[in-house]
Structures are given as structure tokens and as C-alpha cells.
Coordinates of C-alpha atoms in Angstrom, one line a residue:
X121 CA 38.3 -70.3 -18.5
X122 CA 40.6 -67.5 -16.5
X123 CA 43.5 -69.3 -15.1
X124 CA 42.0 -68.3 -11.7
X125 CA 38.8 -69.7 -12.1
X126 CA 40.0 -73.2 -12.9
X127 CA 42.6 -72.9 -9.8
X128 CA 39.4 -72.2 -7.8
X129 CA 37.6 -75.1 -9.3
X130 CA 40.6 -77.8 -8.9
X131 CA 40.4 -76.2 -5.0
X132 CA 37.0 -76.8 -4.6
X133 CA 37.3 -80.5 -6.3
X134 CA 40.0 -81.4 -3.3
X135 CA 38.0 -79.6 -0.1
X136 CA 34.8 -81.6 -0.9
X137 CA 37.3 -85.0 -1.5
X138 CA 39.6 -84.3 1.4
X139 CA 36.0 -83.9 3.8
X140 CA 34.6 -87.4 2.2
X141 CA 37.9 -89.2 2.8
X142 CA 38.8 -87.9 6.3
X143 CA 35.2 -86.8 8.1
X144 CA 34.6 -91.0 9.1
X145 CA 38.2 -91.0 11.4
X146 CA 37.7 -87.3 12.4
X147 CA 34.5 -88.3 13.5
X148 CA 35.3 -91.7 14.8
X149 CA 37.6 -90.4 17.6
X150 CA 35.6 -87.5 18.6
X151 CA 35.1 -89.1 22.3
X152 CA 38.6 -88.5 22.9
X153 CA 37.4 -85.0 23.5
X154 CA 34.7 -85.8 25.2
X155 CA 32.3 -85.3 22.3
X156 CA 29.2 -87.6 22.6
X157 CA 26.9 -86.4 19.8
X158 CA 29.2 -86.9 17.2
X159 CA 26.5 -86.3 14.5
X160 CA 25.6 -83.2 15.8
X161 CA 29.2 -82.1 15.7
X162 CA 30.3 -83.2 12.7
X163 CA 26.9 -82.0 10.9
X164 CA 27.8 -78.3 12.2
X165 CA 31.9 -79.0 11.3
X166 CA 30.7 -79.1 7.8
X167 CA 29.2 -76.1 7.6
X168 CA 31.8 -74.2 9.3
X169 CA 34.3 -76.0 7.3
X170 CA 32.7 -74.4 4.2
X171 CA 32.7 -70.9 5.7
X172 CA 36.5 -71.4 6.4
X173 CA 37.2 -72.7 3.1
X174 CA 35.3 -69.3 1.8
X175 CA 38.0 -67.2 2.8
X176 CA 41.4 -69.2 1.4
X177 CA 42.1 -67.4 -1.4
X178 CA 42.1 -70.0 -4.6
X179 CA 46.1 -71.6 -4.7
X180 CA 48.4 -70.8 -7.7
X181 CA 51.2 -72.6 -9.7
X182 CA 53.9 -71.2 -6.7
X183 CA 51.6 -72.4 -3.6
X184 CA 52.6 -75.2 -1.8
X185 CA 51.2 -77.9 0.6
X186 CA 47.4 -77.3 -0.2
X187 CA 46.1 -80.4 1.5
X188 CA 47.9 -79.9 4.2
X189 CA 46.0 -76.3 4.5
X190 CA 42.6 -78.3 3.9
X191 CA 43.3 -80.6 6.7
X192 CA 43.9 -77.9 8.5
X193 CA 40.8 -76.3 7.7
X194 CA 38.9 -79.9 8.8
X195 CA 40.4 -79.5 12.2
X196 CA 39.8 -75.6 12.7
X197 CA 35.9 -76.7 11.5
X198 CA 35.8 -78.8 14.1
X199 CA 37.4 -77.2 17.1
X200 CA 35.8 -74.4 16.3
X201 CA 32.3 -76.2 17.1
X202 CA 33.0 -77.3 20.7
X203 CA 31.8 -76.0 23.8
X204 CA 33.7 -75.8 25.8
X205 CA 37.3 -76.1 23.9
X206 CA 39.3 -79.0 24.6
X207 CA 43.1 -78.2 25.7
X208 CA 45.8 -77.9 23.0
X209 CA 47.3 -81.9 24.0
X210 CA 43.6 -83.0 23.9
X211 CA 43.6 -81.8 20.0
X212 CA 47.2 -83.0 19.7
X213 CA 45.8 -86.9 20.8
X214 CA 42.8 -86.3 18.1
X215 CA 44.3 -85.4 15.5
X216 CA 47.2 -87.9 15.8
X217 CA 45.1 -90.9 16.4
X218 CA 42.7 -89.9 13.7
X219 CA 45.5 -89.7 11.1
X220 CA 47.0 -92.6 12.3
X221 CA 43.7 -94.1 11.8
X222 CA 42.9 -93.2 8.3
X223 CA 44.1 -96.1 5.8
X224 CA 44.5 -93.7 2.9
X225 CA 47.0 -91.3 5.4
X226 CA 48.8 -94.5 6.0
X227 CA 49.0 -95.5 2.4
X228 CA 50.3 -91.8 1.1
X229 CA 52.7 -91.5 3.8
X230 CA 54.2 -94.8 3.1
X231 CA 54.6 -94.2 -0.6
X232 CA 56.4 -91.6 0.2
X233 CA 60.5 -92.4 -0.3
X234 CA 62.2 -89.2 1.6
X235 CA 65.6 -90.2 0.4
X236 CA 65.8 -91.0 -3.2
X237 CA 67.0 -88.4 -5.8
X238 CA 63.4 -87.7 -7.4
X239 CA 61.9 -86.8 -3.7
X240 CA 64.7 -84.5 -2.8
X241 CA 64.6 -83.1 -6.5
X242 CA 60.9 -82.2 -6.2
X243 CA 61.4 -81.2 -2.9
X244 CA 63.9 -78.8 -4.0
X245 CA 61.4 -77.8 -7.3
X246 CA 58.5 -76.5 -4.5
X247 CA 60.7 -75.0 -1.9
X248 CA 61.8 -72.7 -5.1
X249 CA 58.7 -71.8 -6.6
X250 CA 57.3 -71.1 -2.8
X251 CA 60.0 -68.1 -2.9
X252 CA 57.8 -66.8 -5.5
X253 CA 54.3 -66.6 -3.2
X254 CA 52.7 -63.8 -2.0
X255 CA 49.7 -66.1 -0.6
X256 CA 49.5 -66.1 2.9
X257 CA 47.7 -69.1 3.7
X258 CA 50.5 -71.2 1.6
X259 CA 54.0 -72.1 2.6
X260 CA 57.5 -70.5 1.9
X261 CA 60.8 -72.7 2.7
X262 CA 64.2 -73.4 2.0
X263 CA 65.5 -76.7 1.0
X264 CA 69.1 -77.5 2.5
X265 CA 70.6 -80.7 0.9
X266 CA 72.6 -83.2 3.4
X267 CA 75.8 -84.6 2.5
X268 CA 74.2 -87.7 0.9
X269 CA 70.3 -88.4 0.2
X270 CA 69.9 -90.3 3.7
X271 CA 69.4 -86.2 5.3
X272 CA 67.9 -83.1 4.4
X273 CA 66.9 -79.9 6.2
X274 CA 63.3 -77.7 5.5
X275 CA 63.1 -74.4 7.2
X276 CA 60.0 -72.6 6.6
X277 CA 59.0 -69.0 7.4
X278 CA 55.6 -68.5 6.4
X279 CA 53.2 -71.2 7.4
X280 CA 49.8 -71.6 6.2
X281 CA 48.1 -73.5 9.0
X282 CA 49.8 -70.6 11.5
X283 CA 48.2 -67.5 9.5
X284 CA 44.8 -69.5 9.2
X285 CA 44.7 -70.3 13.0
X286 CA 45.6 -66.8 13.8
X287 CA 43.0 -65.7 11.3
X288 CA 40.2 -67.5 12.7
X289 CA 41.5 -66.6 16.3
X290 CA 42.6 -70.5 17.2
X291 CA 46.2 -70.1 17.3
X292 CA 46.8 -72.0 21.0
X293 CA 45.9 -75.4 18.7
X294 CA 48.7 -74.7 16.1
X295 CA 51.1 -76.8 17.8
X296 CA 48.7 -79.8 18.2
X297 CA 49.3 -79.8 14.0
X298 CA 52.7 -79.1 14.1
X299 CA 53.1 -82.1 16.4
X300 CA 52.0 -84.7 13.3
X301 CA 55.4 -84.4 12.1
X302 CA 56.8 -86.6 14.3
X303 CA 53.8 -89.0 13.5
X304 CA 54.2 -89.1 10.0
X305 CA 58.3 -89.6 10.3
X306 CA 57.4 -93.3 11.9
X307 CA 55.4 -94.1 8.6
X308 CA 58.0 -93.1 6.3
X309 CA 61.3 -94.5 8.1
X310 CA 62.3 -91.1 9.2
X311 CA 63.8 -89.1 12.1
X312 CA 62.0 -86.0 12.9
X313 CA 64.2 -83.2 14.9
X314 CA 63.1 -79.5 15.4
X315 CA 64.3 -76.8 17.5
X316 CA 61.5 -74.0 16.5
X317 CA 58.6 -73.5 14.9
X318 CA 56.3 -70.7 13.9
X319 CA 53.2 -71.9 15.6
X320 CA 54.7 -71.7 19.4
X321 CA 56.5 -67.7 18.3
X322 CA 59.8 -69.0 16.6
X323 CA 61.0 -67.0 13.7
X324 CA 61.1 -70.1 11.5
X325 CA 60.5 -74.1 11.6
X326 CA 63.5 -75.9 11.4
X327 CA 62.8 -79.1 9.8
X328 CA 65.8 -82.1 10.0
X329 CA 64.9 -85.4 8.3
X330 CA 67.2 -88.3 8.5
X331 CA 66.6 -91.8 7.2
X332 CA 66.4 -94.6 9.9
X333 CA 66.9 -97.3 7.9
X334 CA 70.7 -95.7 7.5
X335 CA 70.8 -94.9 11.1
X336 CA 70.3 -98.1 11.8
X337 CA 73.1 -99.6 9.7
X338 CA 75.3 -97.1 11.4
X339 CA 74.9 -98.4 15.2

């Protein structure tokens, strides 16, 4: 099989899981923007979703963050169905409560040790072969080391949730995904800080992590 082909297999293997394992909370909190035929919504979502997932080209060995592109693509698939469009802080509440709701977001996230060598080393590993990209819809950053593991800096300046938004012509809900950031930091003991990102016109994201359990220790 052509190394393409199985790429755009394994793809199509995590769309259909990432829809099974996130469509109950997506669709659970669809009142929050004042959805009340949530069947009907969610039923349409799919197909759209499908049709968005259609034109992502298949991700390579130096493409990065591919779920976070297919959660992405969930959202879009959603919003995309509503009539009329909630407001950007409306989508912001959703998708934060919905993530917060999922037991298998919870689980990752708090898996997830942000300052031990072997993070920071693979962290380091992907913000490398990212340099390498020339995929649009994936993610290209620079990994800045602290002085010890307990911080570390990501800047990115491609984003793959940015150029899909803007390719679908949804770009005013960007920053309602950026925004999860500072949700996941709580569920893996970190502190979030940003000055700019791509999604509201910045010329990069600027991405400071800093453990809490140290920063405690410190006060």
C-alpha cells in the first residue's frame, strides 16, 4: 500500500472514532445554544462533518496535532448547521463545558505530565519535524525550554484550526477553540499565559506553561 494511502486510512480510522467518542457531550449541551432538536442537529453535523473532513488533505510523518484538527472539524460541523449562528462566547461556553464533560477528555488530559523530561523531549521531537510541513491544516511551532522542567514556552505560526475556519468561512469562532487552553491547563496542574494568537490577527500564538504544583511551593 502507497505510504499515502495508509496515512489516509489511519485518518479516516480516528475521524469516525473521535465522532463516536465526542458526538454524546457535543450533543448533550446543545441547549446551551439554544438548540432544541438536538437530533436533527446532530444528524445533519455528521454529514457536514464528513464533507469537512473531505477536504483535509491525509496527515504525514511531520504533521502535528491531528485530533486537535478533528475536534475542530466536529465543532465547524456543527456550527455550521445552526440557524441563526450563536455568538463567538456562546460557542466558547459549548465547547468548554462539553470537553469538560467528556470522561475520556478528562482522562487524556490528566495523563498528561507537562513537566517531566520525556514530555518536554517529545514535545521538542514534534515542534521539530513540524518545521518540516508544508500542510496547511497542521501546525508549525517552536519549542523554547525554561530554565528547569517546571516551564516551557510553544509559539506557533501556522495553525490548523485557523486555516480550516478561514477555509470554511467561520473564522469569528476561532477564538472560542483557542480559549480551551486555559481549560485544559486546570486538568493538567498548569498555568496557561498568552499574549497573541493567530485566530484573533496576531502574527503568532505565544504559549507559556508553568507547573502549579511548583508555583505553589514557591508562595
Amino acid at each position: 500500500m502507497h505510504e499515502k494511502e495508509r496515512y489516509k486510512m489511519r485518518n479516516g480510522l480516528m475521524t469516525q472514532a473521535m465522532w463516536i467518542l465526542f458526538a454524546p457531550t457535543f450533543k448533550k449541551h446543545l441547549p446551551i445554544l439554544g438548540v432544541s432538536d438536538s437530533n436533527g442537529v446532530m444528524g445533519k453535523a455528521r454529514e457536514k462533518y464528513r464533507a469537512i473532513i473531505e477536504i483535509i488533505p491525509p496527515f504525514g510523518r511531520n504533521d502535528v496535532l491531528i485530533l486537535n484538527l478533528i475536534s475542530a472539524a466536529e465543532i465547524a460541523a456543527i456550527y455550521l448547521c445552526l440557524d441563526p449562528k450563536p455568538s463567538c462566547e456562546k460557542m466558547k461556553e459549548y465547547y468548554g463545558t462539553s470537553m469538560d464533560d467528556s470522561r475520556i477528555m478528562r482522562m487524556y488530559l490528566r495523563s498528561i505530565n507537562n513537566y517531566s523530561e520525556k514530555y518536554q523531549k517529545s514535545l521538542a521531537k514534534q515542534a521539530k519535524v513540524s518545521q518540516l510541513s508544508d500542510n496547511p491544516y497542521s501546525w508549525r511551532f517552536k519549542f523554547l525550554p525554561g530554565k528547569s522542567l517546571d516551564t516551557f514556552d510553544a509559539v506557533f505560526d501556522r495553525c490548523g484550526i485557523h486555516h480550516l475556519f478561514c477555509t470554511l468561512g467561520i473564522s469569528e469562532i476561532t477564538p472560542a477553540m483557542c480559549a480551551y487552553d486555559y481549560g485544559m491547563a486546570k486538568w493538567t496542574n498548569t498555568i496557561f499565559t498568552r499574549e497573541s494568537t493567530l485566530g484573533s490577527g496576531g502574527s503568532v500564538c505565544d504559549c507559556h506553561y508553568r507547573n502549579a504544583r511548583q508555583h505553589r511551593k514557591e508562595k
